[in-house]
Structure formats: C-alpha cells, structure tokens
Amino acid sequence: MEQIKISKAGTADVETVRAIGRETFFESFAKDNTEADMKKYLDENFSAEKIAAELGHPGSIFYVVWDGQKPVGYLKVNTEQAQTDLQEKDSLEIERIYVLSAYQGKKVGQLLYEKALEVALGLHKTSIWLGVWEQNSRAIKFYFNNGFRAFDKHVFKVGEDEQMDFLMRKRL
C-alpha cells in the first residue's frame, strides 16, 4: 500500500464511484449469484445515471478510499429520508462499505467505518445501522466486533434472487 487516504466524493466522481462499486460488488458476490442476477443488479445499481442521482441526493454522503492514485473502496452513508429502511431522524445508515479484495484485511474497511462513525457523531446521531447479507460471515463479524448487534431482517434483491440481510445497529 502506497498512501491510503479518504476523500469525500461529489457529482464529479460518478465514474470513480461507479467503477469501484461494480468491481467490489462483483468481487464479493459473483461466486454466490447467477451471472444473470449479477448482471441485472450491477446494471440497475451501478449505472452512471443511478450513481449520479445518489451522489446528488442531499441525504447521502460518499467517500472514496485511495491507495495513491488508485481507488480501492468506498463508503456510502445516508441520513433521514435517504435511509433505505428505518428513516429515523437520529440515525445514520451505512449503506455501503465496499473494499477491493486485495485490500481486505488491511484495515481499509475499518478506516471507512471510522469515517462513518465520525460523520454520525458530527451530525449528532444516536445510532448507526446497516444491512448485511446473512451469509457474509466476515462482514457480520467485522460489524459485531465494532459494537453492532442484529435487531431485524430485510430482503435484499440481487437480480431476481431475494436474499435475507440482517439489520444491525450500534447505539452511540
């Protein structure tokens, strides 16, 4: 690793966020999904138009993590009406912490989590919550070790496949 830094992403960063989002999601989940379901999910959720709309939403904040000039992951957090499930005024949702597989286990995800925590505290939120696939034991352990506890479940659709996510929350 050259020099890891985190920068806030804006509407000019559509292609960076789109590319790193597609790559990290594919790396993490292609082996567990059909090619058709992956293609549909990636096309629907990582198009330039969709990412531009997300980057422009006032309730969403993105950060990209860089190794020198190379983007290696990103964070998306949501507040209030941008949240996907709870939409509680006093909570912050971590919608995505995605890191390239080559950088997993190197504290890059932890840095992004700490950025989310910093944002939540700066906005005077009383809790952080997220959804994590029930079969993603590595991510579940990561969040558990950072103080999150499961409180509910919801369906997360990858293409046509309905998968179950644990909803996890940490009180601040």
mmCIF file of C-alpha atoms in Angstrom:
data_model
loop_
_atom_site.group_PDB
_atom_site.id
_atom_site.type_symbol
_atom_site.label_atom_id
_atom_site.label_comp_id
_atom_site.label_asym_id
_atom_site.label_seq_id
_atom_site.Cartn_x
_atom_site.Cartn_y
_atom_site.Cartn_z
ATOM 1 C CA MET A 1 0.000 0.000 0.000
ATOM 2 C CA GLU A 2 1.327 3.361 -1.072
ATOM 3 C CA GLN A 3 -0.513 6.035 0.894
ATOM 4 C CA ILE A 4 -4.086 5.429 1.997
ATOM 5 C CA LYS A 5 -6.329 8.484 2.098
ATOM 6 C CA ILE A 6 -10.067 9.078 2.170
ATOM 7 C CA SER A 7 -11.744 11.863 0.230
ATOM 8 C CA LYS A 8 -15.347 12.990 0.028
ATOM 9 C CA ALA A 9 -16.903 12.209 -3.346
ATOM 10 C CA GLY A 10 -19.116 14.599 -5.269
ATOM 11 C CA THR A 11 -21.008 14.695 -8.531
ATOM 12 C CA ALA A 12 -17.737 14.929 -10.487
ATOM 13 C CA ASP A 13 -16.788 11.475 -9.140
ATOM 14 C CA VAL A 14 -19.568 9.482 -10.814
ATOM 15 C CA GLU A 15 -17.247 7.303 -12.891
ATOM 16 C CA THR A 16 -14.878 6.577 -9.982
ATOM 17 C CA VAL A 17 -17.718 5.542 -7.662
ATOM 18 C CA ARG A 18 -19.494 3.588 -10.412
ATOM 19 C CA ALA A 19 -16.365 1.652 -11.386
ATOM 20 C CA ILE A 20 -15.207 0.842 -7.851
ATOM 21 C CA GLY A 21 -18.774 -0.042 -6.844
ATOM 22 C CA ARG A 22 -19.216 -2.504 -9.716
ATOM 23 C CA GLU A 23 -15.795 -4.061 -9.182
ATOM 24 C CA THR A 24 -16.070 -4.500 -5.419
ATOM 25 C CA PHE A 25 -19.635 -5.852 -5.549
ATOM 26 C CA PHE A 26 -18.700 -8.305 -8.299
ATOM 27 C CA GLU A 27 -15.574 -9.481 -6.453
ATOM 28 C CA SER A 28 -17.521 -10.025 -3.252
ATOM 29 C CA PHE A 29 -20.714 -11.625 -4.509
ATOM 30 C CA ALA A 30 -20.368 -13.072 -8.043
ATOM 31 C CA LYS A 31 -19.439 -16.513 -6.711
ATOM 32 C CA ASP A 32 -22.718 -16.672 -4.757
ATOM 33 C CA ASN A 33 -25.079 -15.469 -7.500
ATOM 34 C CA THR A 34 -26.001 -16.381 -11.052
ATOM 35 C CA GLU A 35 -24.467 -14.455 -13.917
ATOM 36 C CA ALA A 36 -27.923 -13.128 -14.885
ATOM 37 C CA ASP A 37 -28.707 -11.917 -11.354
ATOM 38 C CA MET A 38 -25.312 -10.227 -11.046
ATOM 39 C CA LYS A 39 -25.659 -8.528 -14.426
ATOM 40 C CA LYS A 40 -29.127 -7.236 -13.578
ATOM 41 C CA TYR A 41 -28.046 -5.961 -10.148
ATOM 42 C CA LEU A 42 -24.899 -4.272 -11.455
ATOM 43 C CA ASP A 43 -26.715 -2.692 -14.413
ATOM 44 C CA GLU A 44 -29.541 -1.384 -12.219
ATOM 45 C CA ASN A 45 -27.463 -0.171 -9.279
ATOM 46 C CA PHE A 46 -24.181 0.960 -10.821
ATOM 47 C CA SER A 47 -25.234 2.824 -13.945
ATOM 48 C CA ALA A 48 -23.788 6.319 -14.343
ATOM 49 C CA GLU A 49 -27.302 7.779 -14.024
ATOM 50 C CA LYS A 50 -28.076 5.924 -10.791
ATOM 51 C CA ILE A 51 -24.740 6.819 -9.183
ATOM 52 C CA ALA A 52 -25.097 10.472 -10.270
ATOM 53 C CA ALA A 53 -28.536 10.618 -8.631
ATOM 54 C CA GLU A 54 -27.187 9.039 -5.427
ATOM 55 C CA LEU A 55 -24.199 11.400 -5.319
ATOM 56 C CA GLY A 56 -26.554 14.345 -5.786
ATOM 57 C CA HIS A 57 -29.008 13.307 -3.061
ATOM 58 C CA PRO A 58 -28.742 15.729 -0.113
ATOM 59 C CA GLY A 59 -29.195 12.902 2.417
ATOM 60 C CA SER A 60 -26.372 10.718 1.066
ATOM 61 C CA ILE A 61 -22.638 11.177 1.575
ATOM 62 C CA PHE A 62 -19.929 9.239 -0.268
ATOM 63 C CA TYR A 63 -16.237 8.797 0.493
ATOM 64 C CA VAL A 64 -13.650 7.093 -1.712
ATOM 65 C CA VAL A 65 -10.560 5.474 -0.222
ATOM 66 C CA TRP A 66 -7.404 5.764 -2.303
ATOM 67 C CA ASP A 67 -4.080 3.960 -2.369
ATOM 68 C CA GLY A 68 -2.029 6.677 -4.015
ATOM 69 C CA GLN A 69 -3.968 7.454 -7.205
ATOM 70 C CA LYS A 70 -5.925 4.172 -7.214
ATOM 71 C CA PRO A 71 -9.456 3.983 -5.769
ATOM 72 C CA VAL A 72 -9.671 0.838 -3.622
ATOM 73 C CA GLY A 73 -13.047 1.180 -1.933
ATOM 74 C CA TYR A 74 -15.828 3.485 -0.915
ATOM 75 C CA LEU A 75 -18.360 4.342 1.758
ATOM 76 C CA LYS A 76 -21.948 5.496 1.318
ATOM 77 C CA VAL A 77 -23.900 6.777 4.318
ATOM 78 C CA ASN A 78 -27.493 8.001 4.401
ATOM 79 C CA THR A 79 -29.424 10.287 6.716
ATOM 80 C CA GLU A 80 -33.126 10.867 7.259
ATOM 81 C CA GLN A 81 -35.212 10.188 4.109
ATOM 82 C CA ALA A 82 -32.230 8.828 2.153
ATOM 83 C CA GLN A 83 -32.097 5.831 4.508
ATOM 84 C CA THR A 84 -33.326 2.630 2.910
ATOM 85 C CA ASP A 85 -35.333 1.213 5.824
ATOM 86 C CA LEU A 86 -35.543 2.982 9.159
ATOM 87 C CA GLN A 87 -35.537 6.640 8.098
ATOM 88 C CA GLU A 88 -35.102 7.737 11.701
ATOM 89 C CA LYS A 89 -34.072 11.336 12.224
ATOM 90 C CA ASP A 90 -31.499 10.404 14.879
ATOM 91 C CA SER A 91 -29.840 7.542 12.962
ATOM 92 C CA LEU A 92 -27.295 7.202 10.176
ATOM 93 C CA GLU A 93 -27.328 4.288 7.753
ATOM 94 C CA ILE A 94 -24.128 2.761 6.421
ATOM 95 C CA GLU A 95 -25.470 1.603 3.062
ATOM 96 C CA ARG A 96 -22.139 0.502 1.613
ATOM 97 C CA ILE A 97 -18.616 -0.174 2.784
ATOM 98 C CA TYR A 98 -17.053 -1.850 -0.242
ATOM 99 C CA VAL A 99 -13.328 -2.587 -0.482
ATOM 100 C CA LEU A 100 -11.354 -4.373 -3.208
ATOM 101 C CA SER A 101 -10.492 -7.923 -2.151
ATOM 102 C CA ALA A 102 -6.752 -7.187 -2.367
ATOM 103 C CA TYR A 103 -7.235 -4.569 0.389
ATOM 104 C CA GLN A 104 -9.468 -6.589 2.690
ATOM 105 C CA GLY A 105 -7.791 -7.491 5.961
ATOM 106 C CA LYS A 106 -5.572 -4.384 5.704
ATOM 107 C CA LYS A 107 -7.750 -2.086 7.856
ATOM 108 C CA VAL A 108 -9.200 -0.210 4.859
ATOM 109 C CA GLY A 109 -12.746 -1.224 5.807
ATOM 110 C CA GLN A 110 -12.032 -0.149 9.380
ATOM 111 C CA LEU A 111 -10.926 3.291 8.148
ATOM 112 C CA LEU A 112 -14.179 3.642 6.202
ATOM 113 C CA TYR A 113 -16.207 2.523 9.217
ATOM 114 C CA GLU A 114 -14.386 5.087 11.369
ATOM 115 C CA LYS A 115 -15.243 7.765 8.785
ATOM 116 C CA ALA A 116 -18.923 6.759 9.031
ATOM 117 C CA LEU A 117 -18.721 6.977 12.822
ATOM 118 C CA GLU A 118 -17.105 10.433 12.552
ATOM 119 C CA VAL A 119 -19.939 11.591 10.263
ATOM 120 C CA ALA A 120 -22.606 10.192 12.615
ATOM 121 C CA LEU A 121 -21.087 11.867 15.656
ATOM 122 C CA GLY A 122 -20.623 15.133 13.760
ATOM 123 C CA LEU A 123 -24.322 15.083 12.845
ATOM 124 C CA HIS A 124 -25.260 14.256 16.472
ATOM 125 C CA LYS A 125 -26.843 10.921 15.561
ATOM 126 C CA THR A 126 -27.643 8.481 18.370
ATOM 127 C CA SER A 127 -27.252 5.292 16.347
ATOM 128 C CA ILE A 128 -25.717 3.804 13.212
ATOM 129 C CA TRP A 129 -27.385 0.922 11.400
ATOM 130 C CA LEU A 130 -26.863 -1.195 8.294
ATOM 131 C CA GLY A 131 -27.966 -4.279 6.417
ATOM 132 C CA VAL A 132 -25.556 -7.173 5.895
ATOM 133 C CA TRP A 133 -26.198 -10.394 3.982
ATOM 134 C CA GLU A 134 -26.848 -13.232 6.425
ATOM 135 C CA GLN A 135 -24.275 -15.403 4.603
ATOM 136 C CA ASN A 136 -21.499 -12.783 4.737
ATOM 137 C CA SER A 137 -19.907 -14.064 7.943
ATOM 138 C CA ARG A 138 -16.768 -11.950 7.508
ATOM 139 C CA ALA A 139 -18.774 -8.707 7.382
ATOM 140 C CA ILE A 140 -21.061 -9.796 10.225
ATOM 141 C CA LYS A 141 -18.018 -10.478 12.411
ATOM 142 C CA PHE A 142 -16.494 -7.102 11.427
ATOM 143 C CA TYR A 143 -19.624 -5.221 12.461
ATOM 144 C CA PHE A 144 -20.113 -7.291 15.624
ATOM 145 C CA ASN A 145 -16.521 -6.508 16.657
ATOM 146 C CA ASN A 146 -17.306 -2.813 16.120
ATOM 147 C CA GLY A 147 -20.265 -2.948 18.507
ATOM 148 C CA PHE A 148 -23.193 -3.648 16.160
ATOM 149 C CA ARG A 149 -25.965 -6.052 17.125
ATOM 150 C CA ALA A 150 -28.667 -7.602 14.934
ATOM 151 C CA PHE A 151 -32.171 -6.255 15.535
ATOM 152 C CA ASP A 152 -34.210 -7.289 12.478
ATOM 153 C CA LYS A 153 -34.032 -8.661 8.919
ATOM 154 C CA HIS A 154 -34.986 -7.433 5.465
ATOM 155 C CA VAL A 155 -34.956 -8.718 1.898
ATOM 156 C CA PHE A 156 -32.139 -7.574 -0.397
ATOM 157 C CA LYS A 157 -32.688 -8.373 -4.054
ATOM 158 C CA VAL A 158 -29.779 -9.316 -6.313
ATOM 159 C CA GLY A 159 -31.326 -9.509 -9.746
ATOM 160 C CA GLU A 160 -34.340 -11.771 -9.251
ATOM 161 C CA ASP A 161 -32.895 -13.507 -6.163
ATOM 162 C CA GLU A 162 -34.377 -12.407 -2.849
ATOM 163 C CA GLN A 163 -31.693 -12.714 -0.179
ATOM 164 C CA MET A 164 -32.016 -12.077 3.537
ATOM 165 C CA ASP A 165 -29.997 -9.371 5.273
ATOM 166 C CA PHE A 166 -29.539 -8.900 8.988
ATOM 167 C CA LEU A 167 -30.202 -5.350 10.100
ATOM 168 C CA MET A 168 -27.575 -4.394 12.666
ATOM 169 C CA ARG A 169 -27.400 -1.311 14.860
ATOM 170 C CA LYS A 170 -24.896 0.369 17.129
ATOM 171 C CA ARG A 171 -26.019 2.916 19.700
ATOM 172 C CA LEU A 172 -23.710 5.904 20.032
#
